[in-house]
PDB file of C-alpha atoms in Angstrom:
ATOM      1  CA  UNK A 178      82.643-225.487 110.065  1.00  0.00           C
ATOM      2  CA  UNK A 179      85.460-223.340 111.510  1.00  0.00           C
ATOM      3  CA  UNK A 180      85.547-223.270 115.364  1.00  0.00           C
ATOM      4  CA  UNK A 181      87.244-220.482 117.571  1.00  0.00           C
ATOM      5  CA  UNK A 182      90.325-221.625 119.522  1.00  0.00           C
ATOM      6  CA  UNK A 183      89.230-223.392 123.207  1.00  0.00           C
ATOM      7  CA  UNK A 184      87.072-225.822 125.027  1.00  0.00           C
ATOM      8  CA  UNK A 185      85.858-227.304 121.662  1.00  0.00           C
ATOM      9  CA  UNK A 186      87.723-229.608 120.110  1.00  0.00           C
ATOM     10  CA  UNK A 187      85.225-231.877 118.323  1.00  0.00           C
ATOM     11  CA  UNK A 188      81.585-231.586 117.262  1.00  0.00           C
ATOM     12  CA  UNK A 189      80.792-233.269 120.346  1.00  0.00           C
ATOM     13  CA  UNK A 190      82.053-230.569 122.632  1.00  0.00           C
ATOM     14  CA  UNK A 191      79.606-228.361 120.895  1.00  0.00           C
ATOM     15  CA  UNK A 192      76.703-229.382 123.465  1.00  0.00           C
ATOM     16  CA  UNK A 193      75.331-226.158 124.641  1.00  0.00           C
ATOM     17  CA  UNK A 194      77.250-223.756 122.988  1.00  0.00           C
ATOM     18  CA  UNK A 195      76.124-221.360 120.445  1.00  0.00           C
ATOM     19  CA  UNK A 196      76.471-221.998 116.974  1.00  0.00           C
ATOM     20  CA  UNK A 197      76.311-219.268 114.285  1.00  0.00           C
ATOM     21  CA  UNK A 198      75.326-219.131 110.626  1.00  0.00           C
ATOM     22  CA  UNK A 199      74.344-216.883 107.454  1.00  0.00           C
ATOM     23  CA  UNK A 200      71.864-218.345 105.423  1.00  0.00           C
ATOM     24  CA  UNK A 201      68.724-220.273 106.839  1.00  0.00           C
ATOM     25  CA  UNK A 202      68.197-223.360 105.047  1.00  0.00           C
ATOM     26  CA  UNK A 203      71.272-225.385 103.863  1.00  0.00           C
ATOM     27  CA  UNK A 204      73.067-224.072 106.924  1.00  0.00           C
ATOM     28  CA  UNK A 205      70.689-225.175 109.498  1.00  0.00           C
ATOM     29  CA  UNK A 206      70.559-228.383 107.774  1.00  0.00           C
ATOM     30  CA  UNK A 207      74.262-229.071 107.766  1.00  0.00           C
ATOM     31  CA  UNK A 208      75.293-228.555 111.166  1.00  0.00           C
ATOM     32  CA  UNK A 209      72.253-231.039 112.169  1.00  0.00           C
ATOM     33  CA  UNK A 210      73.912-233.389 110.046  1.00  0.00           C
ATOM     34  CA  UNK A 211      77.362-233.318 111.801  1.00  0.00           C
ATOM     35  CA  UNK A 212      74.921-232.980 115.164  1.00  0.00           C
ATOM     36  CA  UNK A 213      73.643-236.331 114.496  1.00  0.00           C
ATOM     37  CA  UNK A 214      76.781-238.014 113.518  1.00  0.00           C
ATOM     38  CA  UNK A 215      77.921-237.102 117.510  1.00  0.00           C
ATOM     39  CA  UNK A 216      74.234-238.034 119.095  1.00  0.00           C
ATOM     40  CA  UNK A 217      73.229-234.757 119.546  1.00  0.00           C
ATOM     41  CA  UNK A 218      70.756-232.163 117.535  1.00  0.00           C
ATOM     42  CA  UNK A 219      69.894-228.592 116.672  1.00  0.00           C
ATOM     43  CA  UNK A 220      68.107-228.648 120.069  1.00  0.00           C
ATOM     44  CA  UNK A 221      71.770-228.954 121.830  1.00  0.00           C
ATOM     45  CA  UNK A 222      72.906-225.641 120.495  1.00  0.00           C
ATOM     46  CA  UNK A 223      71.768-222.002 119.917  1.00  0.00           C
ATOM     47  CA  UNK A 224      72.064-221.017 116.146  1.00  0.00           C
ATOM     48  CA  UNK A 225      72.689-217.636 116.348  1.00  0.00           C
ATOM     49  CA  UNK A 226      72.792-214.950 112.681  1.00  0.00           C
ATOM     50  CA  UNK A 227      75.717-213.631 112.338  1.00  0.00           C
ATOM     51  CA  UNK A 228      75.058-212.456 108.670  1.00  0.00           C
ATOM     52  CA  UNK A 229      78.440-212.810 107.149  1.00  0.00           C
ATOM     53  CA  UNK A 230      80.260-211.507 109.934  1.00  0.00           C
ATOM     54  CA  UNK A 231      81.908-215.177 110.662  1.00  0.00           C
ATOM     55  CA  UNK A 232      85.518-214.259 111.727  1.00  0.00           C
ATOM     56  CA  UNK A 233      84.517-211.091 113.626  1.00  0.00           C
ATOM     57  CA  UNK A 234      81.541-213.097 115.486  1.00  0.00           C
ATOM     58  CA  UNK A 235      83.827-215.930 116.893  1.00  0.00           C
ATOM     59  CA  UNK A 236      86.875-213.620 117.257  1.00  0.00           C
ATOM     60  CA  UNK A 237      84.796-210.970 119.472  1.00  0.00           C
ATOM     61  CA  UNK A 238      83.662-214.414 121.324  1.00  0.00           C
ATOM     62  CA  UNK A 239      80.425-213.846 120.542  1.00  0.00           C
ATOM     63  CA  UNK A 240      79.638-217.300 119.354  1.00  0.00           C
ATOM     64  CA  UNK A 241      81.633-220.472 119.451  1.00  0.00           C
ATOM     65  CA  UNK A 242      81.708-222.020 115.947  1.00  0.00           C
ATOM     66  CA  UNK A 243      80.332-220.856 112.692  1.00  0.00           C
ATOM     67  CA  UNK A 244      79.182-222.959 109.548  1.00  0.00           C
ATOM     68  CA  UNK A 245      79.063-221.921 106.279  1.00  0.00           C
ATOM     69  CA  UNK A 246      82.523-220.385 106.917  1.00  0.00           C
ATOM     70  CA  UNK A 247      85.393-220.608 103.806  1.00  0.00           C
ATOM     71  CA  UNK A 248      88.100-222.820 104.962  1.00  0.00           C
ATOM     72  CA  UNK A 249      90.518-221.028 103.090  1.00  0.00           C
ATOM     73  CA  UNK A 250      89.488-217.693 104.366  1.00  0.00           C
ATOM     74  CA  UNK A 251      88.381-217.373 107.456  1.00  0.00           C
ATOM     75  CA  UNK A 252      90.869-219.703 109.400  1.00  0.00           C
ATOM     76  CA  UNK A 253      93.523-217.393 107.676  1.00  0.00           C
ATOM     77  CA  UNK A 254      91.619-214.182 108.745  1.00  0.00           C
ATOM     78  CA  UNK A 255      91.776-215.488 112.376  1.00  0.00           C
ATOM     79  CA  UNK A 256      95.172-216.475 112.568  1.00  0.00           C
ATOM     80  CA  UNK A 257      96.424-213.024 110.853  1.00  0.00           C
ATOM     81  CA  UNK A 258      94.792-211.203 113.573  1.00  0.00           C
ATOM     82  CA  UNK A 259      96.584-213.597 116.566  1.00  0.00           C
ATOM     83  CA  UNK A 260      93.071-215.442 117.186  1.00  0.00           C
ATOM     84  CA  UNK A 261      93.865-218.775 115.733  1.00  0.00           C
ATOM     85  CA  UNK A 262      91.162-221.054 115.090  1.00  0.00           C
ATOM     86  CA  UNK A 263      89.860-225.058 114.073  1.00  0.00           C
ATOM     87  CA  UNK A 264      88.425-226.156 111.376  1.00  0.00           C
ATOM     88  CA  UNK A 265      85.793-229.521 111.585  1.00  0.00           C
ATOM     89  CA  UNK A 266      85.958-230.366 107.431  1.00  0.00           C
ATOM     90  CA  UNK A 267      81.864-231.374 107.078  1.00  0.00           C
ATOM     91  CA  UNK A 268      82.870-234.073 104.478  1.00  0.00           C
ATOM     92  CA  UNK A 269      84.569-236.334 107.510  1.00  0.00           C
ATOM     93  CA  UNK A 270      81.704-235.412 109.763  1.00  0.00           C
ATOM     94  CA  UNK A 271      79.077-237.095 108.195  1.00  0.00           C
ATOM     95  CA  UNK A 272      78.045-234.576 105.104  1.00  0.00           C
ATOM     96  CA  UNK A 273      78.345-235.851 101.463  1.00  0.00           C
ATOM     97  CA  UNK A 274      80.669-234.009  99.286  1.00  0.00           C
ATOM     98  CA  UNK A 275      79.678-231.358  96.740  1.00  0.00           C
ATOM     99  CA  UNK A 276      80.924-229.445  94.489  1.00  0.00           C
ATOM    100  CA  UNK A 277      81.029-225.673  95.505  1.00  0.00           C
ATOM    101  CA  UNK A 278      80.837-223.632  92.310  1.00  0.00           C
ATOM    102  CA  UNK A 279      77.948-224.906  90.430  1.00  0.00           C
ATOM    103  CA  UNK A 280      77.543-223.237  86.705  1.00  0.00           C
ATOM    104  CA  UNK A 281      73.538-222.484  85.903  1.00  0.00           C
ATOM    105  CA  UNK A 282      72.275-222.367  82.531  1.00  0.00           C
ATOM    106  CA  UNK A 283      68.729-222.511  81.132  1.00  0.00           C
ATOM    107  CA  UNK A 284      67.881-226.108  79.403  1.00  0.00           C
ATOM    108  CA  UNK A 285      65.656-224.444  77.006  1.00  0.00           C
ATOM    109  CA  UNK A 286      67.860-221.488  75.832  1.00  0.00           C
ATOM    110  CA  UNK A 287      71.474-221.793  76.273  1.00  0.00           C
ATOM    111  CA  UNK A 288      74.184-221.843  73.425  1.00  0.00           C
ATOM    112  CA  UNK A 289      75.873-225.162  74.102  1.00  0.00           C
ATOM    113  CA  UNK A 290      78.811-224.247  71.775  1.00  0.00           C
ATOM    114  CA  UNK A 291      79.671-220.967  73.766  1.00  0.00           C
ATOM    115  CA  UNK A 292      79.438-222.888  77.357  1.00  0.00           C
ATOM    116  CA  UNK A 293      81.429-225.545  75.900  1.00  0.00           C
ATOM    117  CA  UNK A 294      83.987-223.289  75.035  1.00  0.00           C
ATOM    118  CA  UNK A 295      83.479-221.311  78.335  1.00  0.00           C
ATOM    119  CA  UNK A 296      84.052-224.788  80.068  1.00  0.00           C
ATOM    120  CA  UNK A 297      87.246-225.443  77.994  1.00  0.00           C
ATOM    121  CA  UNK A 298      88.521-222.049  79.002  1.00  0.00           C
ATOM    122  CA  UNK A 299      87.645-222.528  82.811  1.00  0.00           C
ATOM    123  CA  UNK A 300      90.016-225.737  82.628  1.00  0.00           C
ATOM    124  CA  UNK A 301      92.436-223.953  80.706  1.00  0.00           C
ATOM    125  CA  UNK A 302      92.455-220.998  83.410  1.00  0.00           C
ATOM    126  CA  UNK A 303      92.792-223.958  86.187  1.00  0.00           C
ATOM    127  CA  UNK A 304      95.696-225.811  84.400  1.00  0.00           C
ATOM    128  CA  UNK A 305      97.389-222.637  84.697  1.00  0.00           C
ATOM    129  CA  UNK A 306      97.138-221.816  88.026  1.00  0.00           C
ATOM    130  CA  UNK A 307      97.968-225.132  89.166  1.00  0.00           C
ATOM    131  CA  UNK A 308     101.041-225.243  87.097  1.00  0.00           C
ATOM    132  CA  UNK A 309     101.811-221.839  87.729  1.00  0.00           C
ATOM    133  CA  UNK A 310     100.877-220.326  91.183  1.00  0.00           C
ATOM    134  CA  UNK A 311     103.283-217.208  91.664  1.00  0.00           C
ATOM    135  CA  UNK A 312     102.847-216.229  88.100  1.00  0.00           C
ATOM    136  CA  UNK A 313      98.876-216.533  88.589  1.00  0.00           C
ATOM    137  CA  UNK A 314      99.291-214.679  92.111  1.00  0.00           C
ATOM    138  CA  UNK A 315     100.470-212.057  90.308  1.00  0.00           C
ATOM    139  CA  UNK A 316      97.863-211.919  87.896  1.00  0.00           C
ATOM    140  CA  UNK A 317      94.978-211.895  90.252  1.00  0.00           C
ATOM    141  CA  UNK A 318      96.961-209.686  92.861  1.00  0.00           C
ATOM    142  CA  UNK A 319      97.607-206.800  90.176  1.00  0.00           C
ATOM    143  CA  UNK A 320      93.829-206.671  89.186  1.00  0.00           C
ATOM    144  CA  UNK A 321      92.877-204.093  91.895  1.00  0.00           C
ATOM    145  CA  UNK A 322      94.885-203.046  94.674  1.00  0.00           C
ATOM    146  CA  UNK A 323      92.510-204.155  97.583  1.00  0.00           C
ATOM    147  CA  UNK A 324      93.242-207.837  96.852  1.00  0.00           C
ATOM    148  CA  UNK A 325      97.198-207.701  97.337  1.00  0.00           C
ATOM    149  CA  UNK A 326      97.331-208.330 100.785  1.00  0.00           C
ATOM    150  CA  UNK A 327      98.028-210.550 103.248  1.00  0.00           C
ATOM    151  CA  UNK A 328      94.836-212.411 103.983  1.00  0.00           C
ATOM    152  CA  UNK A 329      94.264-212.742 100.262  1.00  0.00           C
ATOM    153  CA  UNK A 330      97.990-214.175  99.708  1.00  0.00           C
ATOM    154  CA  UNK A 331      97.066-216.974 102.329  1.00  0.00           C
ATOM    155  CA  UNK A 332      94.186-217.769 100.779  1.00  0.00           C
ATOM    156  CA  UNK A 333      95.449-218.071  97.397  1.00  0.00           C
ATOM    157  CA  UNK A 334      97.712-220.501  98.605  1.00  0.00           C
ATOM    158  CA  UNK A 335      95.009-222.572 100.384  1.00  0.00           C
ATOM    159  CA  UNK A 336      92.822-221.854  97.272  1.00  0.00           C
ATOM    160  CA  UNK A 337      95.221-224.187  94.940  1.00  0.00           C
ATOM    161  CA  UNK A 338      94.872-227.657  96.443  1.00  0.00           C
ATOM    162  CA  UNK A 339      90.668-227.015  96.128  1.00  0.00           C
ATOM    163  CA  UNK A 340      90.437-226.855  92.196  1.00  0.00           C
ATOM    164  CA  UNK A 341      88.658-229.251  90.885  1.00  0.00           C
ATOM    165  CA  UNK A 342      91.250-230.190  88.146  1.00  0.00           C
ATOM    166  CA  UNK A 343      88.983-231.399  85.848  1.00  0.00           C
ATOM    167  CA  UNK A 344      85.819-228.849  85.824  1.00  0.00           C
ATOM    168  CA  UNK A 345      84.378-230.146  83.101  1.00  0.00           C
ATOM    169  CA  UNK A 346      83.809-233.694  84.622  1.00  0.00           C
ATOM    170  CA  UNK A 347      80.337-233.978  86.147  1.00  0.00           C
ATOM    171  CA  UNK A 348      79.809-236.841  88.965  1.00  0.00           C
ATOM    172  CA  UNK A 349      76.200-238.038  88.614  1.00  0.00           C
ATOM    173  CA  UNK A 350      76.401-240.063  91.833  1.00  0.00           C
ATOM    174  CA  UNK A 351      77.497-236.570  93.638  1.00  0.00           C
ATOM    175  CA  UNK A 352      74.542-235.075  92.804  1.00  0.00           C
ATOM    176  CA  UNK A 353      71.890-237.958  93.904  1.00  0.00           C
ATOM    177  CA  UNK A 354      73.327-238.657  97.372  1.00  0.00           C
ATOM    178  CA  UNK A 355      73.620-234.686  97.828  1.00  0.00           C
ATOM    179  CA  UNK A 356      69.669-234.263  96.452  1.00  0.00           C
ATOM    180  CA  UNK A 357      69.284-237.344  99.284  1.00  0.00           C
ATOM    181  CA  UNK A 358      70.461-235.852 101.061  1.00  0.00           C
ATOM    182  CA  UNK A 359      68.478-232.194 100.913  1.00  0.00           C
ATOM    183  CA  UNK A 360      65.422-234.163 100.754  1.00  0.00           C
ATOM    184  CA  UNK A 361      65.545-235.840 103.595  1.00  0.00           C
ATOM    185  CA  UNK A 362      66.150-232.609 105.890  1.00  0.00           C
ATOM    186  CA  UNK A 363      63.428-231.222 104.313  1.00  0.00           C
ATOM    187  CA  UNK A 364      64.753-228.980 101.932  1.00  0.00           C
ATOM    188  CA  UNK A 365      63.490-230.083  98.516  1.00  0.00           C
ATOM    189  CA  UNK A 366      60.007-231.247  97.861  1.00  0.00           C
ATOM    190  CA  UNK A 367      61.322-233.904  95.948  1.00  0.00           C
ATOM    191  CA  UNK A 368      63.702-236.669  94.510  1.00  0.00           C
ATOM    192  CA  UNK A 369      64.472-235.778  90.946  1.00  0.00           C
ATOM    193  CA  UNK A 370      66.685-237.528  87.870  1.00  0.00           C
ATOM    194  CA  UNK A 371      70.035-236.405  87.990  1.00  0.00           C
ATOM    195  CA  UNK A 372      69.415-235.536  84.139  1.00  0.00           C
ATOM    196  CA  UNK A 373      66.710-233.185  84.707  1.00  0.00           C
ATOM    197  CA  UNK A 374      68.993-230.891  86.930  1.00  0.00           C
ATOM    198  CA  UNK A 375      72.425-231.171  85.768  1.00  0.00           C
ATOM    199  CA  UNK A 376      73.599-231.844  81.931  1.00  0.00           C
ATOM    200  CA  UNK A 377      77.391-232.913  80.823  1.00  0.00           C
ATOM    201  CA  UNK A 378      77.680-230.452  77.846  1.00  0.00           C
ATOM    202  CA  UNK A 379      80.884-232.174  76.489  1.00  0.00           C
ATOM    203  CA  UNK A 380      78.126-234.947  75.800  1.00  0.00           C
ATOM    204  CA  UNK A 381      76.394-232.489  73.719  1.00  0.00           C
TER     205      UNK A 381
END
C-alpha cells in the first residue's frame, strides 16, 4: 500500500479517507485486512477505481492511498516527479506473505523436463543479476530504448533486494495460510491440498 505524502502516517489515520484500487477482489480484500489489524473496516473508507492510474491518482490528490501499488515503482515515480510518498509494507500490517510471480502450468499436459530446465534457467538469470547488477542494468536497459530511463533505473535498483534467490524452492506452508487466508474473505469457495494447486517439479 503506497500512501501520498501528509496527514496519514499509519493505517489508522486512514479513517475516512478515500482509498483507491485496480482490481476488485484481492484488492478489496487486502486493505480490509490491514483495516482490521487497526479496528477499523472497508466501511471507514471510500474505495475509489483508479484503474492503474496509481501514481497519477494520489499525485493529482485525488485519493489518499492506493493498494495494489509496486513498491519499487510507484514510490520512485512519485519522488521523481517532487511528490514524495509512504509506503505501509502489507506483510507487517497483518497480510501473510506471498510470492508475487507465480508460474502456471497444466497438471495434465505440461513437459516437466522443459519447465525444469526453464526453472534452472530462471535461477541462473537471478544468480546473475544479483551478482552482477550494472552489467544486468545494461542488459535490460539496451533492450528497447523506452526502458533506459530514470524511473526504470530506480526501480531496478529496488528490484534486486526482491528476488527470490532460490525460485525453484516452493514453501507449502506459504500457500495454505495465503489459501486461509482468501477463503476466509470470501474469495475462494474452498480449502484445498496444497498438492492439488501447486507441484515442486524438481521433485519430479
Amino acid at each position: 500500500m503506497v500512501l501520498a505524502d501528509g496527514p496519514v502516517e499509519t493505517p489508522a489515520d486512514l479513517k475516512g479517507r478515500k482509498v483507491g484500487f485496480s482490481v476488485g477482489g484481492v484488492e478489496e480484500a487486502v486493505p480490509g485486512h490491514v483495516l482490521a489489524t487497526h479496528a477499523l473496516s472497508l466501511e471507514d473508507v471510500e474505495l475509489i477505481n483508479v484503474n492503474w492510474s496509481m501514481s497519477p491518482a494520489l499525485m493529482s490528490g485525488q485519493i489518499d492511498a492506493v493498494i495494489g501499488a509496486f513498491r519499487n515503482f510507484e514510490l520512485n515515480q512519485m519522488d521523481i516527479a517532487g511528490v514524495p510518498g509512504r509506503c505501509f509494507y502489507v506483510e507487517e500490517e497483518g497480510l501473510p506473505p506471498y510470492d508475487e510471480l507465480i508460474y502456471v502450468a497444466n497438471r495434465d499436459t505440461m513437459d516437466v523436463d522443459m519447465i525444469q530446465r526453464f526453472m534452472a534457467a530462471t535461477e541462473k538469470a537471478t544468480q546473475y543479476i544479483v551478482n552482477h547488477p550494472a552489467e544486468s542494468w545494461e542488459i535490460f536497459a539496451s533492450t528497447s530504448p523506452e526502458l533506459n530511463d530514470e524511473l526504470n533505473k530506480r526501480a531496478w535498483v529496488d528490484t534486486l533486494s526482491r528476488f527470490a534467490l532460490r525460485p525453484t524452492a516452493m514453501d507449502a506452508g506459504r500457500y495454505a495460510t495465503f489459501e486461509a487466508f482468501l477463503h476466509d474473505a470470501g474469495l475462494i469457495p474452498s480449502i484445498n491440498a496444497v498438492s492439488t494447486i501447486a507441484i515442486d517439479v524438481t521433485t519430479q
